Coordinates of C-alpha atoms in Angstrom, one line a residue:
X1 CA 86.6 59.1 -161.2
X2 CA 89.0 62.0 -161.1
X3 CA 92.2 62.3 -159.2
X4 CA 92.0 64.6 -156.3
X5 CA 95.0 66.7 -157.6
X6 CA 93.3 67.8 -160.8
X7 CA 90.3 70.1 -161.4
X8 CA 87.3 70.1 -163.1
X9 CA 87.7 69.9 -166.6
X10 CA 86.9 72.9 -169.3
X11 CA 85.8 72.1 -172.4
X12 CA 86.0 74.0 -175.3
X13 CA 84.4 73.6 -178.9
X14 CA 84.2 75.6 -182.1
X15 CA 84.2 75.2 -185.6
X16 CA 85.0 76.6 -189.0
X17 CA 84.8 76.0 -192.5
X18 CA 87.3 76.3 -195.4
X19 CA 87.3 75.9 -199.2
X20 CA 90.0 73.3 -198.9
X21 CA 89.5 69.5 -199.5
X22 CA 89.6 67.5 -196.6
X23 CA 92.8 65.6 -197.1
X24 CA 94.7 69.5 -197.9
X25 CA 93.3 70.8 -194.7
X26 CA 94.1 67.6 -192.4
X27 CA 97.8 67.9 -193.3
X28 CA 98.0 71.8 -192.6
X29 CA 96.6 71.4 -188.9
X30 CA 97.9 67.7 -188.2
X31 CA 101.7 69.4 -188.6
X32 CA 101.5 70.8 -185.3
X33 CA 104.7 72.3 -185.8
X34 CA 102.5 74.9 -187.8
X35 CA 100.5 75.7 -184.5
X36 CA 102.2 78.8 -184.2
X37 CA 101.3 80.3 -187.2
X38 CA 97.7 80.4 -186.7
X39 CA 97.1 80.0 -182.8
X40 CA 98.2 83.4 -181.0
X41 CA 98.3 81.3 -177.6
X42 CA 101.7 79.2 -179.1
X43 CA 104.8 81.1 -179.6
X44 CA 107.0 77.9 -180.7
X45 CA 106.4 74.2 -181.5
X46 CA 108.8 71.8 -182.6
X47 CA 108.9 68.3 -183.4
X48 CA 110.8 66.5 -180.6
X49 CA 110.4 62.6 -181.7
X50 CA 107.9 61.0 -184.4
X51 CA 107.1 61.4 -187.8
X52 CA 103.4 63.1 -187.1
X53 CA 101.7 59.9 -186.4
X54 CA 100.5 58.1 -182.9
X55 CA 103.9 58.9 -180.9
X56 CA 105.2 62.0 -182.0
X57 CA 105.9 64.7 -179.6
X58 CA 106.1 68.4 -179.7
X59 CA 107.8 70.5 -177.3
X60 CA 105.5 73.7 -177.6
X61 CA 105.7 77.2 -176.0
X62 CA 102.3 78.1 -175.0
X63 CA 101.3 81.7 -174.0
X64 CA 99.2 81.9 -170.3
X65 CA 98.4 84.5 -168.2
X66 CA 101.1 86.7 -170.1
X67 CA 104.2 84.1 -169.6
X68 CA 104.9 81.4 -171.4
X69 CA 104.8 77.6 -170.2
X70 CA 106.9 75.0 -171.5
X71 CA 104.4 72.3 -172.8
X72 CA 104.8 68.5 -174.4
X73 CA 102.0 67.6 -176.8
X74 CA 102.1 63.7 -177.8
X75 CA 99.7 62.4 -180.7
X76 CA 97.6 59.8 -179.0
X77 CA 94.8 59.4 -182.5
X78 CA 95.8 60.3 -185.9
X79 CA 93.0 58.7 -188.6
X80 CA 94.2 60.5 -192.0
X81 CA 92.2 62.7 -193.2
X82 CA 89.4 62.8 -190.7
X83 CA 90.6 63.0 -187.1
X84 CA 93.4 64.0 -184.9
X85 CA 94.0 63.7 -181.0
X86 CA 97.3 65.3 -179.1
X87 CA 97.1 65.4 -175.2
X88 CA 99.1 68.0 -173.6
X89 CA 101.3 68.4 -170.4
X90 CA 102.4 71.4 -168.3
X91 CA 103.3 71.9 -164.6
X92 CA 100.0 72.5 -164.2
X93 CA 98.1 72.1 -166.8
X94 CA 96.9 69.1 -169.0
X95 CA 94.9 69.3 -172.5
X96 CA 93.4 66.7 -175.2
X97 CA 93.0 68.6 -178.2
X98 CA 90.5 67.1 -180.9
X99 CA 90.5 68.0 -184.3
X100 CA 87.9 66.5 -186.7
X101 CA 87.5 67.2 -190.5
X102 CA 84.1 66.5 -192.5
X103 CA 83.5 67.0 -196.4
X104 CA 81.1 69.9 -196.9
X105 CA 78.3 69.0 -199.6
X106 CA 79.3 71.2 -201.8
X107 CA 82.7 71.5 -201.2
X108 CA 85.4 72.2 -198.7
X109 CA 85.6 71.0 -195.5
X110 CA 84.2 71.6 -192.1
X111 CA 87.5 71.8 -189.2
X112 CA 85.9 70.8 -185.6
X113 CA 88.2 71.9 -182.7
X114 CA 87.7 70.8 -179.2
X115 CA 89.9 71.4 -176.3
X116 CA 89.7 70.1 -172.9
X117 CA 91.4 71.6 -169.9
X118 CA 92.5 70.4 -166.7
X119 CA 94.2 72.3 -164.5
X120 CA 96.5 71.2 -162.1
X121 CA 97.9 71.6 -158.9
X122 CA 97.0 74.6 -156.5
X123 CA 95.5 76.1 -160.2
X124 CA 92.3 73.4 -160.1
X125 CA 90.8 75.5 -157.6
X126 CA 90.4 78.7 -159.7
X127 CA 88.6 76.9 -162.8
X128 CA 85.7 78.2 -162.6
X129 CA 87.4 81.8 -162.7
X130 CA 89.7 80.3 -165.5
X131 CA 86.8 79.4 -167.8
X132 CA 86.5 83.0 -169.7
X133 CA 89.8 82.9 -170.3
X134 CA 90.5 79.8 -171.9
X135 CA 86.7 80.4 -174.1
X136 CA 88.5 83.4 -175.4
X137 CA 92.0 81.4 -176.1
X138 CA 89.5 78.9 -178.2
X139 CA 88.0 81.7 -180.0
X140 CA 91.5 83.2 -180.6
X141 CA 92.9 80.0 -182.0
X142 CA 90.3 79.2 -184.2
X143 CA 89.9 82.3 -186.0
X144 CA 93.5 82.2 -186.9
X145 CA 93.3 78.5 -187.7
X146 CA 90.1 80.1 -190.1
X147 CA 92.4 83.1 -191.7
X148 CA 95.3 80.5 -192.2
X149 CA 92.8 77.6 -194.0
X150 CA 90.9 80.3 -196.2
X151 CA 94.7 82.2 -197.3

């Protein structure tokens, strides 16, 4: 069941690989005060309550549609070193971000990033329009979250 206010949701999924051990790669992307510094979509993201566990909130500036939009990001899984969940919250816009990390067999670690979008508001009737947009704000994000795991 969905509630008649929100839209379909949009998923998105991609996935990269890094040289660093699990554990070392975990603690980089599970500070999501570091967001900014590999996804070009967040301008700011600051630690508002918790101490990066179940709980903790971010207050994060998110780029969209060339303005940005005040968003709260809470931590609702955090399983060190293998998986992180944060749900998101805007006006009109909610997102559950999961991160998963898995030991390559030779080394390294392989970084799953899923995203799932649900617009809001008068916005859920333009997601199927939106879907392009937010497939390119995946690939965005994880290519810098690639270039700032393999620095």
């Amino acid at each position: 069941w969905r509630c008649p206010t929100l839209g379909p949701m949009i998923p998105i999924s991609e996935t990269v690989t890094t040289p660093r051990p699990r554990p070392e790669a975990f603690a980089y992307v599970a500070d999501f005060t570091k967001v900014a510094d590999w996804d070009p979509g967040i301008r700011s993201s600051v630690r508002v309550a918790g101490e990066g566990g179940v709980g903790t909130r971010y207050e994060v500036g998110a780029t969209f549609a060339g303005r940005v939009v005040p968003m709260t990001y809470e931590v609702i899984e955090h399983t060190v070193p293998s998986r992180i969940v944060l749900r998101g919250l805007a006006a009109t816009l909610e997102a559950v971000d999961s991160i998963s990390f898995e030991d390559l067999p030779a080394g390294g670690t392989r970084v799953t990033y899923r995203a799932d979008f649900t617009l809001k508001g008068g916005l859920r009737y333009f997601g199927f329009a939106m879907k392009p947009l937010f497939g390119r704000l995946g690939r965005k994000a994880i290519g810098g979250l690639r270039a700032a795991l393999n620095r």
